[in-house]
Short mmCIF file of C-alpha atoms in Angstrom, two decimals:
data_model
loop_
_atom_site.label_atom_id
_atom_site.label_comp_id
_atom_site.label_asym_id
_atom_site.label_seq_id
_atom_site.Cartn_x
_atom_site.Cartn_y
_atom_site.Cartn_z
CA UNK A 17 25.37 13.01 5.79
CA UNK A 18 23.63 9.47 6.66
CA UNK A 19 25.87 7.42 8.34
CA UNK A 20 25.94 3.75 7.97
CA UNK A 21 23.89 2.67 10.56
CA UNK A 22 21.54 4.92 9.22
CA UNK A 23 21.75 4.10 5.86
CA UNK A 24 21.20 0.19 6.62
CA UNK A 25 17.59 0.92 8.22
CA UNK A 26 16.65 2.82 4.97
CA UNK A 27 18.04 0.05 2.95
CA UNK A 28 16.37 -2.02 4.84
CA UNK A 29 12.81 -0.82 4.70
CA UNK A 30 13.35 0.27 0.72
CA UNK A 31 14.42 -3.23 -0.46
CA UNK A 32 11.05 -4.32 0.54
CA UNK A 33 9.99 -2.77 -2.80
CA UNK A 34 11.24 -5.57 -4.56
CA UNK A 35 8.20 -7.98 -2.87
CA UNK A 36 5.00 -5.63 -4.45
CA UNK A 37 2.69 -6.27 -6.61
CA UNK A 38 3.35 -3.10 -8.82
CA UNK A 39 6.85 -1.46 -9.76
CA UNK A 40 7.01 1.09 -7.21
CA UNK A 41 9.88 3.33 -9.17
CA UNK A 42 11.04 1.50 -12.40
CA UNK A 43 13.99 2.48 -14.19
CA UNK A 44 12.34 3.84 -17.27
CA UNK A 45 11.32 7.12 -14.80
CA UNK A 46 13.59 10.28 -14.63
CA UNK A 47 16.06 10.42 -11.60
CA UNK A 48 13.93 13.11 -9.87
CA UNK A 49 10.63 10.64 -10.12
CA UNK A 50 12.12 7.71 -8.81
CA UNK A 51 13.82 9.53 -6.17
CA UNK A 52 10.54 10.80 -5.21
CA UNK A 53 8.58 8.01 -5.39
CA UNK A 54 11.48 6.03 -3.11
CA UNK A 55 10.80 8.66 -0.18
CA UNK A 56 7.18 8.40 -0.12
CA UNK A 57 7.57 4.45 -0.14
CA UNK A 58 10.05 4.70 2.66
CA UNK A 59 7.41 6.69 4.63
CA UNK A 60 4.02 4.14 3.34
CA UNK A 61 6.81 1.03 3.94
CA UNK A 62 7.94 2.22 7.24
CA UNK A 63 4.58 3.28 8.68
CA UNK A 64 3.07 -0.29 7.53
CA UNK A 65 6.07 -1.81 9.14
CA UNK A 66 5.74 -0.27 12.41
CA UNK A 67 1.85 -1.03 12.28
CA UNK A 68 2.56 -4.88 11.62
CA UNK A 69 5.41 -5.34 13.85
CA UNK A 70 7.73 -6.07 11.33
CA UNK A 71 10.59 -3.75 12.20
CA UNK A 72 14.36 -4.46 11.92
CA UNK A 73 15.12 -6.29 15.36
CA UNK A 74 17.02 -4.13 18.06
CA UNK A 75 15.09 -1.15 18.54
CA UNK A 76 17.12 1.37 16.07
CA UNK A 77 13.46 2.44 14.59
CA UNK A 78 12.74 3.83 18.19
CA UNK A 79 15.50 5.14 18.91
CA UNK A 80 15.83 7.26 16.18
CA UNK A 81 11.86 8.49 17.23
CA UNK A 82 13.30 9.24 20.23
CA UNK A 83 11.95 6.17 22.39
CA UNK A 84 13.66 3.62 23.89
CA UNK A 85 14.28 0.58 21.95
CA UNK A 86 12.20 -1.83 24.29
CA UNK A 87 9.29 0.44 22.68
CA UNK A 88 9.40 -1.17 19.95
CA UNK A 89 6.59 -3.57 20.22
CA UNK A 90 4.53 -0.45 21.54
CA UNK A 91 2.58 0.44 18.09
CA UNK A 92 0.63 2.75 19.26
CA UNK A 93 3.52 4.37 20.86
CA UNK A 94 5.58 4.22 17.90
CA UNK A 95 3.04 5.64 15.17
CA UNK A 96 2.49 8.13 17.93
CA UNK A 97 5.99 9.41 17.52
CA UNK A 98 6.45 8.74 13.83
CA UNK A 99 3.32 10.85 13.62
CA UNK A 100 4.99 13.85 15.66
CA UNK A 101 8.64 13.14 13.41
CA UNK A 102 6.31 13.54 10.33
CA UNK A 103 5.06 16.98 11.67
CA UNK A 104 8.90 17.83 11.91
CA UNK A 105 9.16 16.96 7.75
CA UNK A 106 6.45 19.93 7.48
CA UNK A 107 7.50 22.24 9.66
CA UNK A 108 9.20 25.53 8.76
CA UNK A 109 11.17 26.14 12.11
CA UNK A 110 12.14 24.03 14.80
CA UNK A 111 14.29 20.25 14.86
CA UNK A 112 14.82 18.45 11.81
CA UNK A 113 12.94 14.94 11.45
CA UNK A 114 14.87 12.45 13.55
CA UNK A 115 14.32 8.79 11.38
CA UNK A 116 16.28 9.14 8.14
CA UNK A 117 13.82 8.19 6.06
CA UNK A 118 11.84 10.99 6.95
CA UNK A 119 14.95 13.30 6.16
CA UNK A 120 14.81 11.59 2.74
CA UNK A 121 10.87 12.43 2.10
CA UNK A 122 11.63 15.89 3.07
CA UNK A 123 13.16 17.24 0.16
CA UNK A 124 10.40 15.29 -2.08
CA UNK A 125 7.80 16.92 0.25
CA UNK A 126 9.27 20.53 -0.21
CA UNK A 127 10.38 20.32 -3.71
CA UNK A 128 6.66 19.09 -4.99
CA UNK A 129 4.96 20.92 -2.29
CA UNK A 130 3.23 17.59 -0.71
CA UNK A 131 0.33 18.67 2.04
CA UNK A 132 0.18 16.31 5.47
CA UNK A 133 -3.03 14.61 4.76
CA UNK A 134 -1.67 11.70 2.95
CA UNK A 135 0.84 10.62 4.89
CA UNK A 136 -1.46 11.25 7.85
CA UNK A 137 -4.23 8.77 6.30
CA UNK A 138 -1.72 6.35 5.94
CA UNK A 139 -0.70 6.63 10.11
CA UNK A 140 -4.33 6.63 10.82
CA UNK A 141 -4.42 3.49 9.51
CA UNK A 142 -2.49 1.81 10.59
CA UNK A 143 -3.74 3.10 14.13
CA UNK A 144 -7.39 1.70 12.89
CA UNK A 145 -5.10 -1.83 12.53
CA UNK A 146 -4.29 -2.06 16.29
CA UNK A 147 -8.13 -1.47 17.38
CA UNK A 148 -10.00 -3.00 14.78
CA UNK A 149 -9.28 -6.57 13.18
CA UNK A 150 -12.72 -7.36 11.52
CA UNK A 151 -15.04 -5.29 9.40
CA UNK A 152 -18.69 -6.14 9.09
CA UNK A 153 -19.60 -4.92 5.69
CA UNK A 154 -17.60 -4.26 2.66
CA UNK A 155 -18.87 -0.11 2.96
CA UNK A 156 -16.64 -0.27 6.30
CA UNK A 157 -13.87 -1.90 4.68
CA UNK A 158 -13.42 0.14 1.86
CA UNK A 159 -13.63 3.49 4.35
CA UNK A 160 -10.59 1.46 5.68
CA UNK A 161 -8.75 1.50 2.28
CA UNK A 162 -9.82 5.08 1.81
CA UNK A 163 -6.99 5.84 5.03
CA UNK A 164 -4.37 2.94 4.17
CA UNK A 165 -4.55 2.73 -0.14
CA UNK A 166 -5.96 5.65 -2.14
CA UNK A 167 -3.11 8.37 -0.23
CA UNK A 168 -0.23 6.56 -1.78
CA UNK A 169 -2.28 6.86 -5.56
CA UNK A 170 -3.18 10.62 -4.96
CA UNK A 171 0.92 10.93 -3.75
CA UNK A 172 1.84 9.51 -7.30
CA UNK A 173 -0.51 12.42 -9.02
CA UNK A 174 0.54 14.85 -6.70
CA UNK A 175 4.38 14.08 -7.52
CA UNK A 176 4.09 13.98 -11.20
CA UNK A 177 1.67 16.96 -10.75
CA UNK A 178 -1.29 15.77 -12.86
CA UNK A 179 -4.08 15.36 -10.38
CA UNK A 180 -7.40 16.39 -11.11
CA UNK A 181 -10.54 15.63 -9.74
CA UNK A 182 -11.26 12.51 -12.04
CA UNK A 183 -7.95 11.09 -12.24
CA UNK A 184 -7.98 10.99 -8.14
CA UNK A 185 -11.32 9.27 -8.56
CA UNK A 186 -10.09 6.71 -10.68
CA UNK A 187 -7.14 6.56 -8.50
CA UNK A 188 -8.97 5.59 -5.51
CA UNK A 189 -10.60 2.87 -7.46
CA UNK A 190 -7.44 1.49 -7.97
CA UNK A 191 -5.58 1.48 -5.10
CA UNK A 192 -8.81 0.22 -3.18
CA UNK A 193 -8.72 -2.82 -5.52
CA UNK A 194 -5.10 -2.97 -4.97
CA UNK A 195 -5.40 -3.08 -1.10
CA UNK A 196 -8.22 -5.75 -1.48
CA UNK A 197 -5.84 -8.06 -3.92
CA UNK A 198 -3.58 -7.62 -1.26
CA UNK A 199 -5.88 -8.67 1.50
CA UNK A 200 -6.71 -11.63 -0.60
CA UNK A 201 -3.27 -12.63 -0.88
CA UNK A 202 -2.16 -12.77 2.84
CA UNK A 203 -5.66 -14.12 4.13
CA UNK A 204 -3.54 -16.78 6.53
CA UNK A 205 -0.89 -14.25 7.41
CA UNK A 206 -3.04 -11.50 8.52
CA UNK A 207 -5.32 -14.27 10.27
CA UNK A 208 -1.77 -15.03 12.61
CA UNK A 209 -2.03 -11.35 13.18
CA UNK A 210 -5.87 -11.97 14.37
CA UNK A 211 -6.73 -9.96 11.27
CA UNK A 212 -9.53 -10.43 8.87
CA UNK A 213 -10.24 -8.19 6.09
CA UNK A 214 -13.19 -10.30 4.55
CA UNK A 215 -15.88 -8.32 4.93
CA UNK A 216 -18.41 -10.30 7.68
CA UNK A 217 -21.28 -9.90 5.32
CA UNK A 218 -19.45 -11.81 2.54
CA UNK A 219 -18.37 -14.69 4.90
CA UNK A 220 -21.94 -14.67 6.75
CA UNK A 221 -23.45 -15.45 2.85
CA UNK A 222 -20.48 -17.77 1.69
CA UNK A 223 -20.95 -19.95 4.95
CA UNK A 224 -17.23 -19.36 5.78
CA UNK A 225 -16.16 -19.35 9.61
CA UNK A 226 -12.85 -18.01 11.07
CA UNK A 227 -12.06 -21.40 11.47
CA UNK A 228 -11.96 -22.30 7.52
CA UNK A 229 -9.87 -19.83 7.29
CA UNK A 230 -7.01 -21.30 9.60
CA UNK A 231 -7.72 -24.48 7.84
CA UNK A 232 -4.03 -25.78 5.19
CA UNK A 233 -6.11 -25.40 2.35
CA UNK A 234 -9.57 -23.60 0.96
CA UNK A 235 -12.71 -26.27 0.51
CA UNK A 236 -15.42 -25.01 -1.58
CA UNK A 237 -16.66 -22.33 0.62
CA UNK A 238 -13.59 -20.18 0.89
CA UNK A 239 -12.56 -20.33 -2.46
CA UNK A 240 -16.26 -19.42 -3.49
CA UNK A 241 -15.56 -16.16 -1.27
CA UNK A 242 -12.25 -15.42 -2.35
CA UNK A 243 -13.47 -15.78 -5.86
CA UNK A 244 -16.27 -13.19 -5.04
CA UNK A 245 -13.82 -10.62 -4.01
CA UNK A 246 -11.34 -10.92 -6.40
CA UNK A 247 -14.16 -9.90 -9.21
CA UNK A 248 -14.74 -6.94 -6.59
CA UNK A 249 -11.30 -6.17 -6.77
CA UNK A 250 -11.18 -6.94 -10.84
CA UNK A 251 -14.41 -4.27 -11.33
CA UNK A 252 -12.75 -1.81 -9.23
CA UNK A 253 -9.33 -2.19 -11.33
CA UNK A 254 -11.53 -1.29 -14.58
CA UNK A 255 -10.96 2.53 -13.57
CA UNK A 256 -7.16 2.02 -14.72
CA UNK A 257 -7.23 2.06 -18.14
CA UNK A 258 -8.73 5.56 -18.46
CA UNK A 259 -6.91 6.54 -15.89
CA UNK A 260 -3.83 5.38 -17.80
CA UNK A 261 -5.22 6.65 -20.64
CA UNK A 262 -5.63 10.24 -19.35
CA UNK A 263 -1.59 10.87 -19.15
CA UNK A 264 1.39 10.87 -21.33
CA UNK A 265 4.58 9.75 -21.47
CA UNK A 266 6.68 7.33 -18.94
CA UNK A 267 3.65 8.11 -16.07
CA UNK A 268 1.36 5.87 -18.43
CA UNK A 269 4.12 3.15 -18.62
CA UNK A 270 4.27 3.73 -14.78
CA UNK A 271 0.09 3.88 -13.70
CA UNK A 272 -0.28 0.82 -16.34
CA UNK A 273 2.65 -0.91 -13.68
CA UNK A 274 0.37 -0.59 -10.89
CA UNK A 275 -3.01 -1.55 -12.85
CA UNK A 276 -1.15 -4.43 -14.78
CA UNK A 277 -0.07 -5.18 -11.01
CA UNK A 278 -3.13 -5.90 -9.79
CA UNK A 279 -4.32 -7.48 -12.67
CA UNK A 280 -1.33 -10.09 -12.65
CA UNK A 281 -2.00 -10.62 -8.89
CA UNK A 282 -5.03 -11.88 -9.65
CA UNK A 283 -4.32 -14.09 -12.61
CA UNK A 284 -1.92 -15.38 -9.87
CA UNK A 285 -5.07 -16.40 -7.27
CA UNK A 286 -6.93 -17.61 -10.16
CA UNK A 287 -4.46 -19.97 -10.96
CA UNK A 288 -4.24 -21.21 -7.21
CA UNK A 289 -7.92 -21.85 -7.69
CA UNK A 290 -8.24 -19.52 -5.27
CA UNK A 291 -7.25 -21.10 -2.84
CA UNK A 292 -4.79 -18.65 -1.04
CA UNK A 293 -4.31 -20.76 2.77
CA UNK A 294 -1.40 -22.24 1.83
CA UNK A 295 0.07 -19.04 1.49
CA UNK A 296 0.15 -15.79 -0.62
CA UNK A 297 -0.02 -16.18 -4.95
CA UNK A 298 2.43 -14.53 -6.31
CA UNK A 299 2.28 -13.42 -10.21
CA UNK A 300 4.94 -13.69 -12.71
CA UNK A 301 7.10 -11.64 -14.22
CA UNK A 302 5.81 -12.50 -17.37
CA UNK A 303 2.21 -12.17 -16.43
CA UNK A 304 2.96 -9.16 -15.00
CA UNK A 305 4.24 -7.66 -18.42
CA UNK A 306 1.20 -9.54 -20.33
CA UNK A 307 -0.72 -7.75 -17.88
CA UNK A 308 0.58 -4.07 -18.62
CA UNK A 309 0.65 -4.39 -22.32
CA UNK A 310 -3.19 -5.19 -22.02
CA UNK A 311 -3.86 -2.11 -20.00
CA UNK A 312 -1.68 -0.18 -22.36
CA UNK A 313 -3.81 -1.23 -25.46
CA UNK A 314 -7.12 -0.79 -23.60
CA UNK A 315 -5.87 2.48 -22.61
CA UNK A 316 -5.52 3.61 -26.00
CA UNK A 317 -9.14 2.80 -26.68
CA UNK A 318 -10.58 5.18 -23.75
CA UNK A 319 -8.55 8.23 -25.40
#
């Protein structure tokens, strides 16, 4: 049994589902699914944590890798263990997984017989985030959201056991244009970070500098760029509605969530002009159910 302590971390790291874009397990799912789909957020949640430096204060994440808690701030370290823990989840013989929340995605991984690689893209990177912070061309930057995005869309097929070849194309599509509305979002707080996830290319042709970007607010320039990528993001998020259109029941209501998502997000930048210095657009709950009834109809159409 998970003792309090332990329990607290997972709570912890799980209530963070409350600040996406997208419903991550809604309450219209059955039990099972949203059981599921908590685990393999704990795991995306926690890895992205420990990649960003945003763990619970006092070291409890490393101890329960089996580092000491000072080791915290070592991410490299840390994804280095929570790699070898994750090994433990897929292993037949040997120790159980030491973090609790990879106790919890064991069950899920065993019960819908989940294979390493996604969870492993996910690790990787957020290894690529401590040794690269800039990507030349948008061709490198989507190879990034090919590791850190499109695992946690083919997860959601692989849990609800529908993938198929096109569905996990259109997938990708999505959760690439999902990781880019993020991007777009926390410009400013991934610049703090020394991060930037605008493609060089694009800021090389929009005239932008690193130093308009740590600027309060967006002149022209920046909100000319952001603008650009968001109808990137917006092409890339036309691949939902036959996606959504290509299942049944509550996993429509549930793929439409994370297209409507994105879609929402968006509306939300739009409506900040684009500019997104100040800090990260957030969409509305009403937008955000304006968005998925659009999606829903459009998805009937593609049938």
């Amino acid at each position: 049994m998970t003792s309090p302590p332990e329990a607290r971390i997972g709570d912890a790291t799980l209530g963070k589902a409350a600040d996406e874009n997208f419903p991550v397990a809604p309450f219209f799912l059955p039990r099972a699914w949203r059981d599921d789909l908590m685990a393999v957020y704990g795991f995306a949640r926690l890895v992205d944590d420990i990649g960003d430096g945003d763990l619970a204060p006092g070291g409890a994440d490393a101890r329960h890798l089996g580092l000491e808690p000072e080791q915290s701030d070592d991410r490299l370290a840390m994804l280095d263990a929570f790699e070898a823990d994750l090994h433990r989840v897929f292993a037949t013989t040997g120790d159980e997984p030491r973090h609790p929340l990879l106790r919890n995605l064991r069950p899920t991984v065993r019960r819908r017989a989940l294979t390493p690689e996604p969870f492993l893209g996910l690790i990787e990177a957020n290894r690529q985030d401590q040794k690269i912070r800039r990507y030349g061309t948008y061709a490198e930057l989507a190879a990034y959201c090919e590791l850190s995005a499109n695992p946690v869309g083919r997860l959601v097929l692989a849990l609800t056991g529908t993938a198929s070849p096109e569905r996990v194309r259109r997938s990708d599509a999505v959760c690439t244009a999902l990781q880019i509305v993020e991007h777009l979002q926390d410009v400013a707080e991934d610049l703090a970070r020394d991060r930037i996830y605008l493609p060089a290319e694009d800021m090389e042709r929009f005239r932008v500098t690193e130093t308009d970007l740590a600027a309060p607010t967006a002149g022209a320039s920046v909100r000319a760029l952001i603008a650009y990528e968001a109808q990137r993001a917006s092409d890339l998020l036309d691949e939902g509605p036959p996606l959504v259109g290509s299942v049944d029941g509550r996993l429509k209501l549930l793929l439409a969530g994370f297209v409507g998502g994105g879609r929402s997000a968006l509306t939300a930048i739009s409506a900040a002009g684009f500019d997104v210095l100040p800090g990260p657009p957030k969409p509305t709950k009403p937008s955000l159910l304006r968005e998925v009834g659009i999606v829903l109809r459009r998805a009937r159409g593609e049938r």
